[in-house]
mmCIF file of C-alpha atoms in Angstrom:
data_model
loop_
_atom_site.group_PDB
_atom_site.id
_atom_site.type_symbol
_atom_site.label_atom_id
_atom_site.label_comp_id
_atom_site.label_asym_id
_atom_site.label_seq_id
_atom_site.Cartn_x
_atom_site.Cartn_y
_atom_site.Cartn_z
ATOM 1 C CA ILE Y 3 14.143 -28.818 -90.517
ATOM 2 C CA ALA Y 4 13.859 -32.542 -91.199
ATOM 3 C CA ASP Y 5 14.298 -33.269 -87.495
ATOM 4 C CA ALA Y 6 11.618 -30.719 -86.583
ATOM 5 C CA LEU Y 7 9.239 -32.363 -89.067
ATOM 6 C CA GLY Y 8 10.035 -35.809 -87.747
ATOM 7 C CA LEU Y 9 11.460 -36.983 -91.076
ATOM 8 C CA GLU Y 10 14.067 -39.665 -90.512
ATOM 9 C CA ARG Y 11 14.520 -40.311 -94.251
ATOM 10 C CA PHE Y 12 13.375 -38.182 -97.144
ATOM 11 C CA ALA Y 13 13.810 -37.071 -100.752
ATOM 12 C CA LEU Y 14 15.279 -33.714 -101.725
ATOM 13 C CA ILE Y 15 14.426 -31.460 -104.655
ATOM 14 C CA GLY Y 16 16.933 -28.711 -105.491
ATOM 15 C CA VAL Y 17 16.019 -26.060 -108.054
ATOM 16 C CA SER Y 18 18.649 -23.767 -109.610
ATOM 17 C CA GLY Y 19 20.772 -22.339 -106.784
ATOM 18 C CA GLY Y 20 19.159 -24.841 -104.421
ATOM 19 C CA GLY Y 21 20.864 -27.653 -106.329
ATOM 20 C CA PRO Y 22 24.297 -27.379 -104.644
ATOM 21 C CA HIS Y 23 22.650 -27.244 -101.206
ATOM 22 C CA ALA Y 24 20.665 -30.413 -101.967
ATOM 23 C CA VAL Y 25 23.875 -32.113 -103.159
ATOM 24 C CA ALA Y 26 25.678 -31.054 -99.952
ATOM 25 C CA ALA Y 27 22.865 -32.492 -97.841
ATOM 26 C CA ALA Y 28 22.966 -35.772 -99.784
ATOM 27 C CA ALA Y 29 26.746 -35.942 -99.284
ATOM 28 C CA LEU Y 30 26.616 -35.260 -95.555
ATOM 29 C CA LEU Y 31 23.373 -37.062 -94.638
ATOM 30 C CA LYS Y 32 23.918 -40.223 -96.656
ATOM 31 C CA GLN Y 33 21.668 -42.496 -94.612
ATOM 32 C CA ARG Y 34 18.774 -40.054 -94.600
ATOM 33 C CA VAL Y 35 18.570 -38.766 -98.193
ATOM 34 C CA LEU Y 36 16.960 -41.559 -100.211
ATOM 35 C CA ARG Y 37 16.290 -39.726 -103.477
ATOM 36 C CA MET Y 38 17.342 -36.459 -105.060
ATOM 37 C CA ALA Y 39 15.894 -34.432 -107.917
ATOM 38 C CA LEU Y 40 17.877 -31.541 -109.391
ATOM 39 C CA ILE Y 41 16.248 -29.002 -111.688
ATOM 40 C CA ALA Y 42 18.533 -26.678 -113.677
ATOM 41 C CA PRO Y 43 21.125 -26.833 -110.874
ATOM 42 C CA VAL Y 44 24.208 -24.684 -110.534
ATOM 43 C CA GLY Y 45 27.070 -27.112 -111.108
ATOM 44 C CA PRO Y 46 30.713 -27.026 -109.970
ATOM 45 C CA ILE Y 47 32.539 -24.227 -111.741
ATOM 46 C CA ALA Y 48 35.865 -23.831 -109.885
ATOM 47 C CA GLY Y 49 38.693 -25.664 -111.609
ATOM 48 C CA SER Y 50 36.508 -26.625 -114.552
ATOM 49 C CA ALA Y 51 38.143 -24.715 -117.381
ATOM 50 C CA HIS Y 52 36.511 -26.978 -119.978
ATOM 51 C CA ILE Y 53 33.013 -25.776 -119.059
ATOM 52 C CA ARG Y 54 31.563 -23.557 -121.765
ATOM 53 C CA MET Y 55 30.004 -20.352 -120.491
ATOM 54 C CA SER Y 56 28.352 -17.373 -122.142
ATOM 55 C CA HIS Y 57 29.748 -13.865 -121.661
ATOM 56 C CA PHE Y 58 27.040 -13.277 -119.051
ATOM 57 C CA HIS Y 59 27.986 -16.435 -117.149
ATOM 58 C CA HIS Y 60 31.671 -15.488 -117.271
ATOM 59 C CA PHE Y 61 30.803 -12.054 -115.867
ATOM 60 C CA ILE Y 62 28.786 -13.484 -112.971
ATOM 61 C CA PHE Y 63 30.762 -16.582 -112.073
ATOM 62 C CA THR Y 64 34.375 -15.629 -112.860
ATOM 63 C CA ASN Y 65 34.525 -11.821 -112.769
ATOM 64 C CA LEU Y 66 31.890 -10.733 -110.260
ATOM 65 C CA ALA Y 67 32.140 -13.603 -107.761
ATOM 66 C CA PRO Y 68 35.770 -13.023 -106.630
ATOM 67 C CA SER Y 69 35.071 -9.370 -105.765
ATOM 68 C CA PRO Y 70 32.855 -8.947 -102.679
ATOM 69 C CA HIS Y 71 32.613 -5.184 -103.310
ATOM 70 C CA ALA Y 72 31.549 -5.539 -106.946
ATOM 71 C CA ALA Y 73 29.153 -8.406 -106.183
ATOM 72 C CA GLY Y 74 27.739 -6.498 -103.208
ATOM 73 C CA ALA Y 75 27.126 -3.433 -105.369
ATOM 74 C CA PHE Y 76 25.445 -5.597 -107.998
ATOM 75 C CA PHE Y 77 23.056 -7.227 -105.527
ATOM 76 C CA PHE Y 78 22.411 -3.969 -103.689
ATOM 77 C CA GLY Y 79 21.486 -2.335 -107.000
ATOM 78 C CA LEU Y 80 19.196 -5.256 -107.820
ATOM 79 C CA ARG Y 81 17.562 -5.018 -104.398
ATOM 80 C CA THR Y 82 16.985 -1.274 -104.822
ATOM 81 C CA MET Y 83 15.527 -1.756 -108.302
ATOM 82 C CA ILE Y 84 13.151 -4.481 -107.096
ATOM 83 C CA ASP Y 85 12.000 -2.285 -104.207
ATOM 84 C CA TRP Y 86 11.436 0.873 -106.244
ATOM 85 C CA THR Y 87 10.885 -0.211 -109.847
ATOM 86 C CA PRO Y 88 9.921 -3.917 -109.848
ATOM 87 C CA ALA Y 89 8.469 -3.690 -113.355
ATOM 88 C CA VAL Y 90 11.812 -2.459 -114.718
ATOM 89 C CA ALA Y 91 13.704 -5.225 -112.899
ATOM 90 C CA TYR Y 92 11.364 -7.847 -114.322
ATOM 91 C CA HIS Y 93 11.657 -6.348 -117.809
ATOM 92 C CA LEU Y 94 15.459 -6.648 -117.606
ATOM 93 C CA LEU Y 95 15.134 -10.272 -116.515
ATOM 94 C CA MET Y 96 12.940 -10.968 -119.531
ATOM 95 C CA GLN Y 97 15.710 -9.730 -121.848
ATOM 96 C CA ARG Y 98 17.943 -12.650 -120.860
ATOM 97 C CA VAL Y 99 15.588 -15.597 -121.278
ATOM 98 C CA THR Y 100 14.583 -17.969 -124.057
ATOM 99 C CA GLN Y 101 11.302 -17.680 -125.941
ATOM 100 C CA THR Y 102 9.794 -20.556 -123.954
ATOM 101 C CA ASP Y 103 10.842 -18.909 -120.680
ATOM 102 C CA ASN Y 104 9.476 -15.606 -121.934
ATOM 103 C CA GLU Y 105 6.050 -17.145 -122.438
ATOM 104 C CA LEU Y 106 6.086 -18.633 -118.934
ATOM 105 C CA LEU Y 107 7.289 -15.438 -117.276
ATOM 106 C CA HIS Y 108 4.446 -13.480 -118.890
ATOM 107 C CA ARG Y 109 1.938 -15.481 -116.849
ATOM 108 C CA SER Y 110 0.725 -13.287 -113.996
ATOM 109 C CA GLU Y 111 0.983 -16.008 -111.335
ATOM 110 C CA VAL Y 112 4.563 -16.796 -112.380
ATOM 111 C CA ARG Y 113 5.535 -13.105 -112.388
ATOM 112 C CA GLU Y 114 4.071 -12.572 -108.917
ATOM 113 C CA ASN Y 115 5.717 -15.732 -107.560
ATOM 114 C CA LEU Y 116 9.154 -14.893 -108.948
ATOM 115 C CA GLN Y 117 9.043 -11.234 -107.910
ATOM 116 C CA ALA Y 118 7.975 -12.179 -104.366
ATOM 117 C CA THR Y 119 10.720 -14.806 -104.145
ATOM 118 C CA ILE Y 120 13.490 -12.438 -105.245
ATOM 119 C CA ARG Y 121 12.185 -9.631 -103.046
ATOM 120 C CA GLU Y 122 12.042 -11.865 -99.968
ATOM 121 C CA GLY Y 123 15.492 -13.299 -100.681
ATOM 122 C CA LEU Y 124 17.018 -9.814 -100.721
ATOM 123 C CA ARG Y 125 14.866 -8.292 -97.958
ATOM 124 C CA PRO Y 126 17.297 -9.038 -95.089
ATOM 125 C CA GLY Y 127 20.230 -7.679 -97.125
ATOM 126 C CA VAL Y 128 22.693 -8.866 -99.754
ATOM 127 C CA GLU Y 129 24.889 -11.147 -97.618
ATOM 128 C CA GLY Y 130 22.774 -14.201 -98.474
ATOM 129 C CA PRO Y 131 23.263 -14.041 -102.257
ATOM 130 C CA LEU Y 132 26.904 -13.038 -101.723
ATOM 131 C CA GLN Y 133 27.473 -16.175 -99.681
ATOM 132 C CA ASP Y 134 25.687 -18.300 -102.268
ATOM 133 C CA LEU Y 135 27.875 -16.887 -105.045
ATOM 134 C CA ARG Y 136 31.029 -17.563 -103.027
ATOM 135 C CA LEU Y 137 29.938 -21.156 -102.384
ATOM 136 C CA TYR Y 138 28.952 -21.805 -106.005
ATOM 137 C CA CYS Y 139 32.218 -20.490 -107.445
ATOM 138 C CA GLY Y 140 34.630 -21.923 -104.891
ATOM 139 C CA SER Y 141 35.672 -25.536 -104.439
ATOM 140 C CA TRP Y 142 32.683 -27.439 -103.098
ATOM 141 C CA GLY Y 143 34.853 -29.883 -101.186
ATOM 142 C CA LEU Y 144 32.164 -32.549 -101.396
ATOM 143 C CA PRO Y 145 32.763 -36.253 -102.151
ATOM 144 C CA LEU Y 146 30.468 -36.225 -105.183
ATOM 145 C CA GLY Y 147 31.601 -39.704 -106.223
ATOM 146 C CA GLU Y 148 30.368 -41.136 -102.925
ATOM 147 C CA ILE Y 149 26.790 -39.848 -103.187
ATOM 148 C CA ASP Y 150 24.801 -42.983 -103.925
ATOM 149 C CA ALA Y 151 21.286 -41.572 -103.584
ATOM 150 C CA PRO Y 152 19.456 -42.185 -106.884
ATOM 151 C CA THR Y 153 19.308 -38.790 -108.583
ATOM 152 C CA LEU Y 154 17.149 -37.395 -111.369
ATOM 153 C CA MET Y 155 18.334 -34.250 -113.126
ATOM 154 C CA TRP Y 156 16.582 -32.066 -115.681
ATOM 155 C CA GLN Y 157 18.514 -29.389 -117.558
ATOM 156 C CA GLY Y 158 17.392 -27.101 -120.384
ATOM 157 C CA SER Y 159 19.912 -27.020 -123.234
ATOM 158 C CA ALA Y 160 19.242 -23.305 -123.853
ATOM 159 C CA ASP Y 161 19.457 -22.174 -120.207
ATOM 160 C CA THR Y 162 20.666 -18.559 -120.069
ATOM 161 C CA ILE Y 163 20.697 -18.230 -116.264
ATOM 162 C CA ILE Y 164 23.127 -20.988 -115.280
ATOM 163 C CA PRO Y 165 25.778 -22.684 -117.484
ATOM 164 C CA PRO Y 166 24.270 -25.959 -118.769
ATOM 165 C CA ASP Y 167 27.754 -27.469 -119.131
ATOM 166 C CA ALA Y 168 28.309 -27.127 -115.372
ATOM 167 C CA ALA Y 169 25.063 -29.008 -114.714
ATOM 168 C CA TYR Y 170 26.128 -31.747 -117.150
ATOM 169 C CA HIS Y 171 29.482 -31.933 -115.335
ATOM 170 C CA LEU Y 172 27.646 -32.369 -112.025
ATOM 171 C CA ALA Y 173 25.492 -35.143 -113.500
ATOM 172 C CA GLY Y 174 28.622 -36.963 -114.648
ATOM 173 C CA ALA Y 175 30.227 -36.645 -111.212
ATOM 174 C CA LEU Y 176 27.252 -38.212 -109.408
ATOM 175 C CA PRO Y 177 27.531 -42.011 -109.772
ATOM 176 C CA ASN Y 178 23.793 -42.715 -109.665
ATOM 177 C CA CYS Y 179 22.378 -39.805 -111.678
ATOM 178 C CA ARG Y 180 20.001 -39.939 -114.634
ATOM 179 C CA LEU Y 181 20.187 -36.757 -116.699
ATOM 180 C CA GLU Y 182 17.380 -35.604 -118.979
ATOM 181 C CA VAL Y 183 18.342 -32.755 -121.290
ATOM 182 C CA LEU Y 184 15.346 -30.678 -122.353
ATOM 183 C CA GLU Y 185 16.280 -29.535 -125.841
ATOM 184 C CA GLY Y 186 15.573 -25.863 -126.418
ATOM 185 C CA ALA Y 187 14.274 -25.314 -122.885
ATOM 186 C CA GLY Y 188 15.489 -22.449 -120.747
ATOM 187 C CA HIS Y 189 15.795 -22.037 -116.986
ATOM 188 C CA TYR Y 190 12.217 -21.456 -115.848
ATOM 189 C CA TRP Y 191 10.425 -24.440 -117.390
ATOM 190 C CA ILE Y 192 9.838 -25.760 -113.854
ATOM 191 C CA PHE Y 193 7.025 -23.207 -113.428
ATOM 192 C CA GLY Y 194 5.043 -25.333 -115.835
ATOM 193 C CA GLY Y 195 6.620 -28.703 -115.067
ATOM 194 C CA MET Y 196 6.596 -29.330 -111.318
ATOM 195 C CA GLU Y 197 4.027 -32.122 -111.582
ATOM 196 C CA ARG Y 198 6.314 -33.876 -114.048
ATOM 197 C CA VAL Y 199 9.149 -33.752 -111.508
ATOM 198 C CA LEU Y 200 6.987 -34.926 -108.598
ATOM 199 C CA ASP Y 201 5.563 -37.778 -110.671
ATOM 200 C CA ALA Y 202 9.073 -38.901 -111.622
ATOM 201 C CA VAL Y 203 10.248 -38.815 -108.004
ATOM 202 C CA ARG Y 204 7.200 -40.819 -106.899
ATOM 203 C CA ALA Y 205 7.757 -43.360 -109.690
ATOM 204 C CA SER Y 206 11.431 -43.784 -108.769
ATOM 205 C CA TRP Y 207 10.392 -44.574 -105.195
ATOM 206 C CA SER Y 208 8.075 -47.446 -106.155
#
């Protein structure tokens, strides 16, 4: 994509599940990735027994992930629910978020954006999210300690969607990372904070 756009060097922003992909690009394209911003990223989980996880996180990342059949059934059920009863699917999502996230997700433009994103992600089938889950929960095999691109990371302390401890672990593994913990924030604060991220990336470039 960068080649097609004629971008020899560039900054990367990885949000949530996009975080590991941004990190992989920074590891493998060292001379081209000049800056990186990570927002509530999924962090390394495999072999990190010290990472604290909620029961929900344990279910997703340690119980569901190793079973392709169980994970496939989960994502297929989610896809079916989004297709036929999107309001119910969104209501269930709202049951797992913080109060601040709840307020954001009640905004019509946020609801429409998130529903469209999830629907499009699952439209071709469930293999995409299955592959993501396998990659997240396996060994990344990336030389994290060699990534020297200046990195900014924001992580909500009350995130219920990804384990905050895994994100903190990732921040510690990146040698040039500045972590900002948003106390009490959940996972979806970025819907109201993208300008803050872009401003910080611009400022770090000057």
